[in-house]
mmCIF file of C-alpha atoms in Angstrom:
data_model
loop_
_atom_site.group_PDB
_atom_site.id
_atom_site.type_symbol
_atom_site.label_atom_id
_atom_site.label_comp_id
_atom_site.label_asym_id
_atom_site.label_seq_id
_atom_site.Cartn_x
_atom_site.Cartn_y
_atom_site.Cartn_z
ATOM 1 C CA UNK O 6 -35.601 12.472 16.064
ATOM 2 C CA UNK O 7 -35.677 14.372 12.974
ATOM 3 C CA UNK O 8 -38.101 13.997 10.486
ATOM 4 C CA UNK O 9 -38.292 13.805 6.929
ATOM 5 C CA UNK O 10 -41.477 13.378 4.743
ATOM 6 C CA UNK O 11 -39.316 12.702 1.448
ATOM 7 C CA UNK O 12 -40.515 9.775 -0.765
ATOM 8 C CA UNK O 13 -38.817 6.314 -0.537
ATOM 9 C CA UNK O 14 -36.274 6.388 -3.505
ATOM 10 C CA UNK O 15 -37.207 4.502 -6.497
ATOM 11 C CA UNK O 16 -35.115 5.080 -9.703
ATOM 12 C CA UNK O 17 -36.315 6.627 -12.648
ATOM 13 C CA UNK O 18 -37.536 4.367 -15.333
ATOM 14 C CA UNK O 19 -37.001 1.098 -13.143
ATOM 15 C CA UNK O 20 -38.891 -1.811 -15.145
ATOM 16 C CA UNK O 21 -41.500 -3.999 -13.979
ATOM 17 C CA UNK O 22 -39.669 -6.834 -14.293
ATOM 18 C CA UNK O 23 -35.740 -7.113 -14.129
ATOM 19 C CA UNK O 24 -33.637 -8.773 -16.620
ATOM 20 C CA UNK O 25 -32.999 -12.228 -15.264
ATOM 21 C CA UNK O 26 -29.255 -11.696 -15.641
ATOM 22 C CA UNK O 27 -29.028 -8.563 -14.021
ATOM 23 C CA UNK O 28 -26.848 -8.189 -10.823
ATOM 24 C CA UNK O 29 -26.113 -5.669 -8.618
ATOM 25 C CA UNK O 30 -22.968 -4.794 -6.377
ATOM 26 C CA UNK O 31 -22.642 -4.225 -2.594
ATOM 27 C CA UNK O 32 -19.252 -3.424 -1.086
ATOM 28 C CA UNK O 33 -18.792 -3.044 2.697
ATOM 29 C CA UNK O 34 -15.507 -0.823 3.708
ATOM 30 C CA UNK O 35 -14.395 -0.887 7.236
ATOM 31 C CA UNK O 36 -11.268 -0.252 9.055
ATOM 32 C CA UNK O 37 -9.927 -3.508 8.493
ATOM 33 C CA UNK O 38 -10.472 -4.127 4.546
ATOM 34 C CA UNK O 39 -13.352 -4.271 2.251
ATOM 35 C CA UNK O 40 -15.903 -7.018 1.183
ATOM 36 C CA UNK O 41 -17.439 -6.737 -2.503
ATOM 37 C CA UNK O 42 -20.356 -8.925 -3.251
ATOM 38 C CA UNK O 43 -22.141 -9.891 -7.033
ATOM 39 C CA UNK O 44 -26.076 -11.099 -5.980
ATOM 40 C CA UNK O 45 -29.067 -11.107 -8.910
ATOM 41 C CA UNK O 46 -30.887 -8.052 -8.784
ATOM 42 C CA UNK O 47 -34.067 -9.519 -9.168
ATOM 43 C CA UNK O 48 -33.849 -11.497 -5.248
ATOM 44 C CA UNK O 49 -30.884 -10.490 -3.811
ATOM 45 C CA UNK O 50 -29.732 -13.799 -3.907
ATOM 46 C CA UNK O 51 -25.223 -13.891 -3.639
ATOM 47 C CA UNK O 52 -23.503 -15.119 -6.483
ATOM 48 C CA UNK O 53 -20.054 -14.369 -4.867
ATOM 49 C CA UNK O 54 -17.548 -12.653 -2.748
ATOM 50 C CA UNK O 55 -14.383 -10.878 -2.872
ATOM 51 C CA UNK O 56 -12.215 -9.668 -0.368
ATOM 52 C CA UNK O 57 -9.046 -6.833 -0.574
ATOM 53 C CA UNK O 58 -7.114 -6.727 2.802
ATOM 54 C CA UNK O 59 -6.660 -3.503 4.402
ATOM 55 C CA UNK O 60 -8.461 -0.206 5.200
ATOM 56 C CA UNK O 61 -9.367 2.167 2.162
ATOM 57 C CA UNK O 62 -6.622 4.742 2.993
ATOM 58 C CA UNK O 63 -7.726 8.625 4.163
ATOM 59 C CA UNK O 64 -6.072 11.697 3.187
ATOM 60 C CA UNK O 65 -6.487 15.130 2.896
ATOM 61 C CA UNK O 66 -9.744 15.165 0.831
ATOM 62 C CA UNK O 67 -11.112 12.232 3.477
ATOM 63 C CA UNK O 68 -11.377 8.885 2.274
ATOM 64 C CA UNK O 69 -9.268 8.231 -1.455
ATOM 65 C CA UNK O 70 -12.038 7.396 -3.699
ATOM 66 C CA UNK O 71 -8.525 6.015 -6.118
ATOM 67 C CA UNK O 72 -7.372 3.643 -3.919
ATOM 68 C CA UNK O 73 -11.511 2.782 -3.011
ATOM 69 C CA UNK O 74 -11.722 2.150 -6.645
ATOM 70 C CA UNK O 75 -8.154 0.503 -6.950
ATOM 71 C CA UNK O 76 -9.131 -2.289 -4.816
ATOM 72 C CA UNK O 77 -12.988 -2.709 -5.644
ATOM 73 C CA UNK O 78 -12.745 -2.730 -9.080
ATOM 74 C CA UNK O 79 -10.306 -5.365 -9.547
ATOM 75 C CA UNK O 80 -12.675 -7.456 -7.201
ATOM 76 C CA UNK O 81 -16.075 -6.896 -9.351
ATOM 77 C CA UNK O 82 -13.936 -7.908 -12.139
ATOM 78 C CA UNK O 83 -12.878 -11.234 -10.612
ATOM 79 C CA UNK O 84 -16.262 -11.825 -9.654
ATOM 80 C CA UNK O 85 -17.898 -11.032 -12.655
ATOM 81 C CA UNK O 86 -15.526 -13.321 -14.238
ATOM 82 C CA UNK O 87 -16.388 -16.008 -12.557
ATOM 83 C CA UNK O 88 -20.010 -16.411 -14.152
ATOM 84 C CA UNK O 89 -21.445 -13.084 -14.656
ATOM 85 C CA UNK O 90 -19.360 -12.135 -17.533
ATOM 86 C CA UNK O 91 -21.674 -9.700 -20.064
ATOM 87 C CA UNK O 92 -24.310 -9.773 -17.253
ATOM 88 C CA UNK O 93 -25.605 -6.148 -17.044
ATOM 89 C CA UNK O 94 -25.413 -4.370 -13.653
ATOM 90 C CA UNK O 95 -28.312 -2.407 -12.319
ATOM 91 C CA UNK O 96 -26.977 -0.798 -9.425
ATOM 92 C CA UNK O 97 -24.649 -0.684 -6.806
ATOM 93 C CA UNK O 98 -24.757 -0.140 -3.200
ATOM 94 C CA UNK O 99 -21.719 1.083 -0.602
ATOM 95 C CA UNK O 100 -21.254 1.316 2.647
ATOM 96 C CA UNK O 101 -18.314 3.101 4.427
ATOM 97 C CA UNK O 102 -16.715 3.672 7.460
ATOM 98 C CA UNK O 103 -16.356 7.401 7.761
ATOM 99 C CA UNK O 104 -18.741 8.268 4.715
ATOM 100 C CA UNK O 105 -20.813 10.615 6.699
ATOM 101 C CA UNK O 106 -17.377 13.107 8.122
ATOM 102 C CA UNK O 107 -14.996 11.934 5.468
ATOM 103 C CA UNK O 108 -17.021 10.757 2.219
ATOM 104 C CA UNK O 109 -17.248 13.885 -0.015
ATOM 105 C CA UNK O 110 -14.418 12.634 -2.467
ATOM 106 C CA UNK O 111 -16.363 9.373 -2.879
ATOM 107 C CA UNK O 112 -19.369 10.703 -3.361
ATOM 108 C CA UNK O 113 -18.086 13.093 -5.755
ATOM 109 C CA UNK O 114 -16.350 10.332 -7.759
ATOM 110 C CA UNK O 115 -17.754 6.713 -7.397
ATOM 111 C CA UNK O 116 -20.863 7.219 -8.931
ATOM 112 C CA UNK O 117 -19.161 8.113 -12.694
ATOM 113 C CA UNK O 118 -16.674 5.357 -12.128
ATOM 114 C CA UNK O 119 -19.211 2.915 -11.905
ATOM 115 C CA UNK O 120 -20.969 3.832 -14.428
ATOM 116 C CA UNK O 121 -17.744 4.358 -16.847
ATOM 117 C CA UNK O 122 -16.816 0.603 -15.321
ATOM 118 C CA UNK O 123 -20.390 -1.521 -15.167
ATOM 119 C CA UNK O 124 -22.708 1.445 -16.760
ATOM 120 C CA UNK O 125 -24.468 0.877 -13.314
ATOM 121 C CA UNK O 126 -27.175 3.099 -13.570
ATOM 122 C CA UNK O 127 -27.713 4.785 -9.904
ATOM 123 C CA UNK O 128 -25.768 3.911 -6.775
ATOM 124 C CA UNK O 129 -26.581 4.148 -3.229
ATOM 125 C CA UNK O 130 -23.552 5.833 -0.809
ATOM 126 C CA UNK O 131 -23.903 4.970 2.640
ATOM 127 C CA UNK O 132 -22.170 5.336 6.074
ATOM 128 C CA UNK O 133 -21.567 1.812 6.960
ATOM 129 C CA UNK O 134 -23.621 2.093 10.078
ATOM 130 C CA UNK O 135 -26.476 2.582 7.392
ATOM 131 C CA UNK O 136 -25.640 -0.617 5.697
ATOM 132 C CA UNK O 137 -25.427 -2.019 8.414
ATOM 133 C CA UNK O 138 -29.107 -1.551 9.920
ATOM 134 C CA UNK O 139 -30.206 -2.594 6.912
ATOM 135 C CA UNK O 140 -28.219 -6.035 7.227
ATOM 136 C CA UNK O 141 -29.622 -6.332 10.549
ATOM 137 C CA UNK O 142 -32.678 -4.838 10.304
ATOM 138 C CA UNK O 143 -34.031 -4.250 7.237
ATOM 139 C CA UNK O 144 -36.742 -1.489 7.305
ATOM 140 C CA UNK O 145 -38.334 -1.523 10.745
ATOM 141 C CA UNK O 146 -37.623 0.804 13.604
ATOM 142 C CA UNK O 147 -35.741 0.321 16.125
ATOM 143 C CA UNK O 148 -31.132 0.844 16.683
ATOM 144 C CA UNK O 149 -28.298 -0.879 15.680
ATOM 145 C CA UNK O 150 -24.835 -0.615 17.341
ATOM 146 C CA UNK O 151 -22.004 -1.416 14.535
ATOM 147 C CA UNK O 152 -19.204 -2.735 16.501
ATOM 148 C CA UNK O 153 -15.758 -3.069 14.780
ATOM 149 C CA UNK O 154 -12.375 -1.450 15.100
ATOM 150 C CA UNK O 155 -14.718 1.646 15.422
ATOM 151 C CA UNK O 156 -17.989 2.266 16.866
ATOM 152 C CA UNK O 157 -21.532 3.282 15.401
ATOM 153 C CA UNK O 158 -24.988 3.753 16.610
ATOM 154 C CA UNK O 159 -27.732 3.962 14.841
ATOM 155 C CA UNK O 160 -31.780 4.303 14.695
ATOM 156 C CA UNK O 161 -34.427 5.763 12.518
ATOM 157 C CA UNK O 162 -38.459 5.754 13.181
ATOM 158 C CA UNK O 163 -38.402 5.590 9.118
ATOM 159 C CA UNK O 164 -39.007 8.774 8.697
ATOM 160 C CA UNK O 165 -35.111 10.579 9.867
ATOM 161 C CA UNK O 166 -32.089 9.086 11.256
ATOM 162 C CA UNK O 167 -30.409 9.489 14.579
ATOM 163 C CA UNK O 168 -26.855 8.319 15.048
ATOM 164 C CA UNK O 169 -24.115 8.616 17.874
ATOM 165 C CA UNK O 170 -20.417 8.517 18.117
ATOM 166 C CA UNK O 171 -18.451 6.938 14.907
ATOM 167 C CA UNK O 172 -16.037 10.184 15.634
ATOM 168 C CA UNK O 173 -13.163 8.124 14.685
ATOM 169 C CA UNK O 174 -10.461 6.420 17.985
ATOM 170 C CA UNK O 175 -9.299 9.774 18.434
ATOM 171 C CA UNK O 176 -12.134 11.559 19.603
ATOM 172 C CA UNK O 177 -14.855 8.824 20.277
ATOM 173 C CA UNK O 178 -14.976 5.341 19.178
ATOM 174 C CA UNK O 179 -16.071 4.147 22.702
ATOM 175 C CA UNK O 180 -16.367 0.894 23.640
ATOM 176 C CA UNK O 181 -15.232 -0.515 20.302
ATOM 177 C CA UNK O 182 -12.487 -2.657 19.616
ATOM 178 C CA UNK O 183 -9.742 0.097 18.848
ATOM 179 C CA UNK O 184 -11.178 1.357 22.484
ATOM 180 C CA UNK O 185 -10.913 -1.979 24.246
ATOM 181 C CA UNK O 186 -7.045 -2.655 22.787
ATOM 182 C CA UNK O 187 -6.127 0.957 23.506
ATOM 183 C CA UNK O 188 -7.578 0.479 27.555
ATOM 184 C CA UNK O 189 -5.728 -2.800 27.532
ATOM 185 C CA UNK O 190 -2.340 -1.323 26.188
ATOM 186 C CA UNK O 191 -2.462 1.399 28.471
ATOM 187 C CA UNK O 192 -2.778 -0.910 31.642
ATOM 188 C CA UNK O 193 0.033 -3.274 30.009
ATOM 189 C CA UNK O 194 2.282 -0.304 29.880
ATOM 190 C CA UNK O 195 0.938 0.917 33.709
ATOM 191 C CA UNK O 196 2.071 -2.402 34.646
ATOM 192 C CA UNK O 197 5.611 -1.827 32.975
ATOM 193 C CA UNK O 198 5.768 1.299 35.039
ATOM 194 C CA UNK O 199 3.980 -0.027 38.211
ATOM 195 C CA UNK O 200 1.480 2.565 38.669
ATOM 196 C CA UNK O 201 -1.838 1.386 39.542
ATOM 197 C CA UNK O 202 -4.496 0.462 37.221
ATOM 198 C CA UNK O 203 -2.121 -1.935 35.569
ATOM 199 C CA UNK O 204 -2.380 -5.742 34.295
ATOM 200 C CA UNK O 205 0.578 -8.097 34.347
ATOM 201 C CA UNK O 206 -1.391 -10.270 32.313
ATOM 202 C CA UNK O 207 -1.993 -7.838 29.592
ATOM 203 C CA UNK O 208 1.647 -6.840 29.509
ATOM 204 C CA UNK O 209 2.985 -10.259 28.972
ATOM 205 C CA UNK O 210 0.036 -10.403 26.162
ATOM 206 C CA UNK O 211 1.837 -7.068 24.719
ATOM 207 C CA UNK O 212 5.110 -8.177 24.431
ATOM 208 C CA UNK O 213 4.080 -11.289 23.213
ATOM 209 C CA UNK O 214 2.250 -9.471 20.007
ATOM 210 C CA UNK O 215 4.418 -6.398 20.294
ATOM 211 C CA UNK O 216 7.593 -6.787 21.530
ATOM 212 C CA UNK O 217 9.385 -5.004 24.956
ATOM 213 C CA UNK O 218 6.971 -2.695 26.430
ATOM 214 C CA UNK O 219 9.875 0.575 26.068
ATOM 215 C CA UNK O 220 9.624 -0.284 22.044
ATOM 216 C CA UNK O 221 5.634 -0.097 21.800
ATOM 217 C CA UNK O 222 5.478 3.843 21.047
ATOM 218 C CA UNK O 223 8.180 3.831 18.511
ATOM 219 C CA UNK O 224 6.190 1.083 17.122
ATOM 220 C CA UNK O 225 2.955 1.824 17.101
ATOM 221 C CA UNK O 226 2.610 5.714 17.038
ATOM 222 C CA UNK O 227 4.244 5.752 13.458
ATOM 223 C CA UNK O 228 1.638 3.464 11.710
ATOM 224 C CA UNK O 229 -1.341 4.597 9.494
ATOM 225 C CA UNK O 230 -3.560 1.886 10.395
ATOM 226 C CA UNK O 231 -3.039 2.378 14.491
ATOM 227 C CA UNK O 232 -7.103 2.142 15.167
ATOM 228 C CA UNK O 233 -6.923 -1.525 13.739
ATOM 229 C CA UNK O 234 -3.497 -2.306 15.179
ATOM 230 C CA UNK O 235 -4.876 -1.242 18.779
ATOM 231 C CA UNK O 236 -7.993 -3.455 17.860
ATOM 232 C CA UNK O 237 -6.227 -6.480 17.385
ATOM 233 C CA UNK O 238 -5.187 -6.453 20.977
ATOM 234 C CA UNK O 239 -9.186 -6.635 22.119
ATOM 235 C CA UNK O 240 -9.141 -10.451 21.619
ATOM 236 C CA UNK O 241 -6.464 -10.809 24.074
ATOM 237 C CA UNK O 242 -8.444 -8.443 26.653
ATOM 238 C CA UNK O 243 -11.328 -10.943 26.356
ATOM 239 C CA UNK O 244 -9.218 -13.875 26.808
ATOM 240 C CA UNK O 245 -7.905 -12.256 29.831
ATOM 241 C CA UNK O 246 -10.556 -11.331 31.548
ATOM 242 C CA UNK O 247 -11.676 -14.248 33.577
ATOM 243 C CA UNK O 248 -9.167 -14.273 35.781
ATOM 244 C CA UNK O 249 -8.076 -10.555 35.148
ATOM 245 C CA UNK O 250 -10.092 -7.831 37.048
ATOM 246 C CA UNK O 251 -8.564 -5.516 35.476
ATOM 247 C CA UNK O 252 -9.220 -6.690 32.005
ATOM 248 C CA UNK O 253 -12.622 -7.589 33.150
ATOM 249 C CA UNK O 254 -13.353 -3.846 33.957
ATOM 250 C CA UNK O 255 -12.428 -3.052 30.813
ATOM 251 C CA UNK O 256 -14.486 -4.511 28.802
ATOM 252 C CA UNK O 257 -17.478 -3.892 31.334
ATOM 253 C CA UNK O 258 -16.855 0.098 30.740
ATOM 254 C CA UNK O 259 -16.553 -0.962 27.163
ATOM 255 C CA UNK O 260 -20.218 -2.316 27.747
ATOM 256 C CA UNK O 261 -21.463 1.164 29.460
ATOM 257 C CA UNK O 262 -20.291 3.292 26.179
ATOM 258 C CA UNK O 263 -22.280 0.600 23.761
ATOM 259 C CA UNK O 264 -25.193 0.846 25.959
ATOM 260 C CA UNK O 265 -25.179 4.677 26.016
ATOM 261 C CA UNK O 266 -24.738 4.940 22.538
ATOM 262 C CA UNK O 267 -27.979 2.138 22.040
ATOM 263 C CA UNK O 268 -29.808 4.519 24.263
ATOM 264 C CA UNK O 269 -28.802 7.954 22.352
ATOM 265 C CA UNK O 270 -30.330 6.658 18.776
ATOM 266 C CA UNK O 271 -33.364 4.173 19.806
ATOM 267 C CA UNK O 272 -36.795 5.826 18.614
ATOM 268 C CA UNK O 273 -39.385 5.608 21.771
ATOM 269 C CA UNK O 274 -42.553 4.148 21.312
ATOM 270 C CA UNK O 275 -43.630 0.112 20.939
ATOM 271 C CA UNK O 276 -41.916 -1.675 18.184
ATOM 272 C CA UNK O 277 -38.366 -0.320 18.227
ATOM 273 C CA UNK O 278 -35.665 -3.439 18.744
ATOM 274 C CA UNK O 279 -31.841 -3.274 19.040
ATOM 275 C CA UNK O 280 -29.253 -5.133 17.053
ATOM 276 C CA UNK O 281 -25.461 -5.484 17.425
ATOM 277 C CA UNK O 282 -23.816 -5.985 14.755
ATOM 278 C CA UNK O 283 -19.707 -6.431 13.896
ATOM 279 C CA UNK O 284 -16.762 -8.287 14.712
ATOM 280 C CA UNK O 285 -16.704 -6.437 18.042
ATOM 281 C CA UNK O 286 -19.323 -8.465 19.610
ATOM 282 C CA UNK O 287 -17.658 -12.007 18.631
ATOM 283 C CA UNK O 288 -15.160 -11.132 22.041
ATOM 284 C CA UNK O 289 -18.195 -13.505 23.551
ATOM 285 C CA UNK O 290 -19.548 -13.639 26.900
ATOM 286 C CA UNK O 291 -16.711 -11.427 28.784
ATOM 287 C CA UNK O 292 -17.851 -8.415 26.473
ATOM 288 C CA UNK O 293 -21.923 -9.646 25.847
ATOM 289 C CA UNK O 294 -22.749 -10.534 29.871
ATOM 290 C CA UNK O 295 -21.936 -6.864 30.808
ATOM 291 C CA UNK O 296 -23.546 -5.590 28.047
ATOM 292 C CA UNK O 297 -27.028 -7.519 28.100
ATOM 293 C CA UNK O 298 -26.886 -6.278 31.783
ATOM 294 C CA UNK O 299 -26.452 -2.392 30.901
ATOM 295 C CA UNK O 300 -29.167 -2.498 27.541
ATOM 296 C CA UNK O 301 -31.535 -3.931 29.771
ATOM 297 C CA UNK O 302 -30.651 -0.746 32.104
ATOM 298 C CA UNK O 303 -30.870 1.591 29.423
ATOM 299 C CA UNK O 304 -33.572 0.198 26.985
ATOM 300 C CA UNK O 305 -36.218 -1.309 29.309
ATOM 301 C CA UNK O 306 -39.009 -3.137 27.219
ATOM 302 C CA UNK O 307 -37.001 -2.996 23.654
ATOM 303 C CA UNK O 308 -36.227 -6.127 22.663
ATOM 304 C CA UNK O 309 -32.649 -7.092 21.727
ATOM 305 C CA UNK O 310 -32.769 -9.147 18.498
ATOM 306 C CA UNK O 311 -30.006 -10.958 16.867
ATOM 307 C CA UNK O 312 -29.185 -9.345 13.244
ATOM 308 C CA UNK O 313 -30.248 -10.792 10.459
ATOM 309 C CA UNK O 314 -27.386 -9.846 8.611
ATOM 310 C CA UNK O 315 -24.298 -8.066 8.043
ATOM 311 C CA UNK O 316 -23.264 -5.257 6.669
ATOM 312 C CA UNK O 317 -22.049 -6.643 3.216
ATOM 313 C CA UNK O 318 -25.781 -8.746 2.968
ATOM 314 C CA UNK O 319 -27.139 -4.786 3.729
ATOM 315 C CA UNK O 320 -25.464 -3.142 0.829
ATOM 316 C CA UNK O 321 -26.666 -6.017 -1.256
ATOM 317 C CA UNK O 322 -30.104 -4.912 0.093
ATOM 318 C CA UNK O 323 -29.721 -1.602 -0.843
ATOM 319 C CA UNK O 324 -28.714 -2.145 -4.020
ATOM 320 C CA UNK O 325 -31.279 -4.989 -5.055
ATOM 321 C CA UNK O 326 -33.964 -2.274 -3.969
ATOM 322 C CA UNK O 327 -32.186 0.247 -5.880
ATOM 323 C CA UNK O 328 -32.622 -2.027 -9.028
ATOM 324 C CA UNK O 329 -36.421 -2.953 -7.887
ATOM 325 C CA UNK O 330 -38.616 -2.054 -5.827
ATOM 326 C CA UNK O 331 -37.254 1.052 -3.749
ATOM 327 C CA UNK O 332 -34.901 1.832 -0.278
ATOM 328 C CA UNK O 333 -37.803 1.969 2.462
ATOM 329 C CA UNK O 334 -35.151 3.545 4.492
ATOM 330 C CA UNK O 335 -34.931 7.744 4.982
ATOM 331 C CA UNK O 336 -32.545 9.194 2.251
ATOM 332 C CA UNK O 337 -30.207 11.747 4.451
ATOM 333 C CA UNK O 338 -27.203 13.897 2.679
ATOM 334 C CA UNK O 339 -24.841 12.341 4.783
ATOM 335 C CA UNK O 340 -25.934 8.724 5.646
ATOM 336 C CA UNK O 341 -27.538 7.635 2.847
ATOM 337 C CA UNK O 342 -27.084 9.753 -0.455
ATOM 338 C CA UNK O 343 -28.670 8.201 -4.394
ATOM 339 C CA UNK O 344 -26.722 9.173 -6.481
#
């Protein structure tokens, strides 16, 4: 674990007491859309929540902080209407798939947009596996496993940061739901060709969704948002899998890769607890049963403790200690940047 002796982050010139109309903003961007939230930046407290559907799209420069901004600010701008109108915002908090490898144009550019848009007055940038152990932890030690389209693990002693995989469904991802459809595509289409490995079950669930098995490449390879397309077929996996070995060994391999990465990032010593986190983990029993079985494997004596939140109510934290009291979580140039 590495560690850092830095100061937690308190803004410069924060006042004693907030103004009772101040808010803050958290946004949550993941693979399958992003969440915006208004709370008061005195508690934390919600006001409201906005949603834009699809992923933030990625180019050359990594993530496009103009279509970032072309979908959040249109949502702070509904919200804000809706009550908060002339209410000044303090902060601002964000959490993003891919900030830590692909982040550089939005941390170059979303701090000056928001304050040119809200005059927001310092803004935490965060890998959404950050914002997410904050949902579900707060600030104790201990690792969280984001589980989504992609796949995250973090843990910090509160002094550095330790994280494995998020590499994206290309070169890592394991165990996460763009994982889980891919394995059950590929034994749909093994069963089209009648090698072994494959799952007549899962291919009638293909061409259900998808169409004749022949047509899936032509219709998948071409689109920009495969990773969610190939985790949309991880529900039907699940639902398979009691009476579908094959299905069922997917998603207990799926199990071994969350487990591993749990392992990787969990700080030793008495005290440290694991979260999941994510829309991964609502696949239910088929996915949780084989997974319980391999944290207890890998993690004896840490505690597995349901999340307290998500990763939206975590960039709200973030930014409501931005505006207040302070992040009691380690500052690191790629995780979790003040800007």
């Amino acid at each position: 674990m590495e560690h850092r002796n830095e100061p937690r982050h308190q803004p410069p010139g924060t006042p004693a007491v907030l103004p009772a109309d101040a808010v803050v903003v958290g946004v949550d961007s993941g693979g399958s859309g992003l969440r915006v939230a208004l709370a008061r930046a005195s508690d934390g407290t919600v006001l409201g929540r906005e949603t834009a559907p699809g992923p933030v799209r990625t180019g050359p420069a990594g993530i496009s902080a103009a279509h970032f901004l072309e979908s959040v600010l249109p949502a702070v701008a509904a919200l804000r209407a809706r009550g908060a109108a002339g209410r000044p915002v303090l902060a601002a908090a964000v959490g993003a798939a891919g900030m830590a490898t692909l982040g550089e144009e939005l941390r170059a550019v979303l701090p000056g947009a928001f304050a040119d848009a809200w005059g927001v007055r310092v803004t935490a940038l965060a890998a959404d596996a950050v914002t997410a152990y904050a949902g579900a932890l707060g600030a104790r030690p201990g690792a969280v496993v984001a589980g989504g389209t992609g796949l995250i693990a973090l843990g910090t002693d509160l002094t550095g940061w330790r994280r494995a995989d998020g590499w994206g469904h290309l070169l890592g991802d394991c165990g996460s739901g763009a994982w889980i459809g891919r394995a059950g595509l590929e034994a749909a289409m093994r069963a089209y060709d009648g090698r072994r490995g494959g799952s007549a079950a899962l291919l009638a669930r293909a061409e259900t969704l998808h169409g004749p098995a022949a047509g899936l490449p032509a219709a998948l390879y071409p689109r920009t948002d495969r990773p969610a397309v190939l985790a949309a077929f991880a529900p039907e996996v699940a639902s398979c899998a009691g009476a579908d070995p094959v299905a069922a060994g997917i998603l207990e391999r799926a199990a071994e890769h969350i487990a591993d990465a749990a392992e990787a990032v969990c700080p030793p010593g008495p005290g440290s607890v694991v979260a999941l986190t994510g829309g991964l983990f609502r696949l239910g029993e088929p996915l949780l049963a084989p997974l319980r079985a391999a944290l207890a494997d890998r993690l004896p004596g840490v505690d597995a403790v349901a999340p307290a939140g998500d990763p939206l109510d975590g960039a709200v934290t973030l930014a409501t200690g931005l505006a207040g009291a302070g992040i009691r979580l380690p500052e690191d140039p790629a995780l979790l940047r003040i800007a």
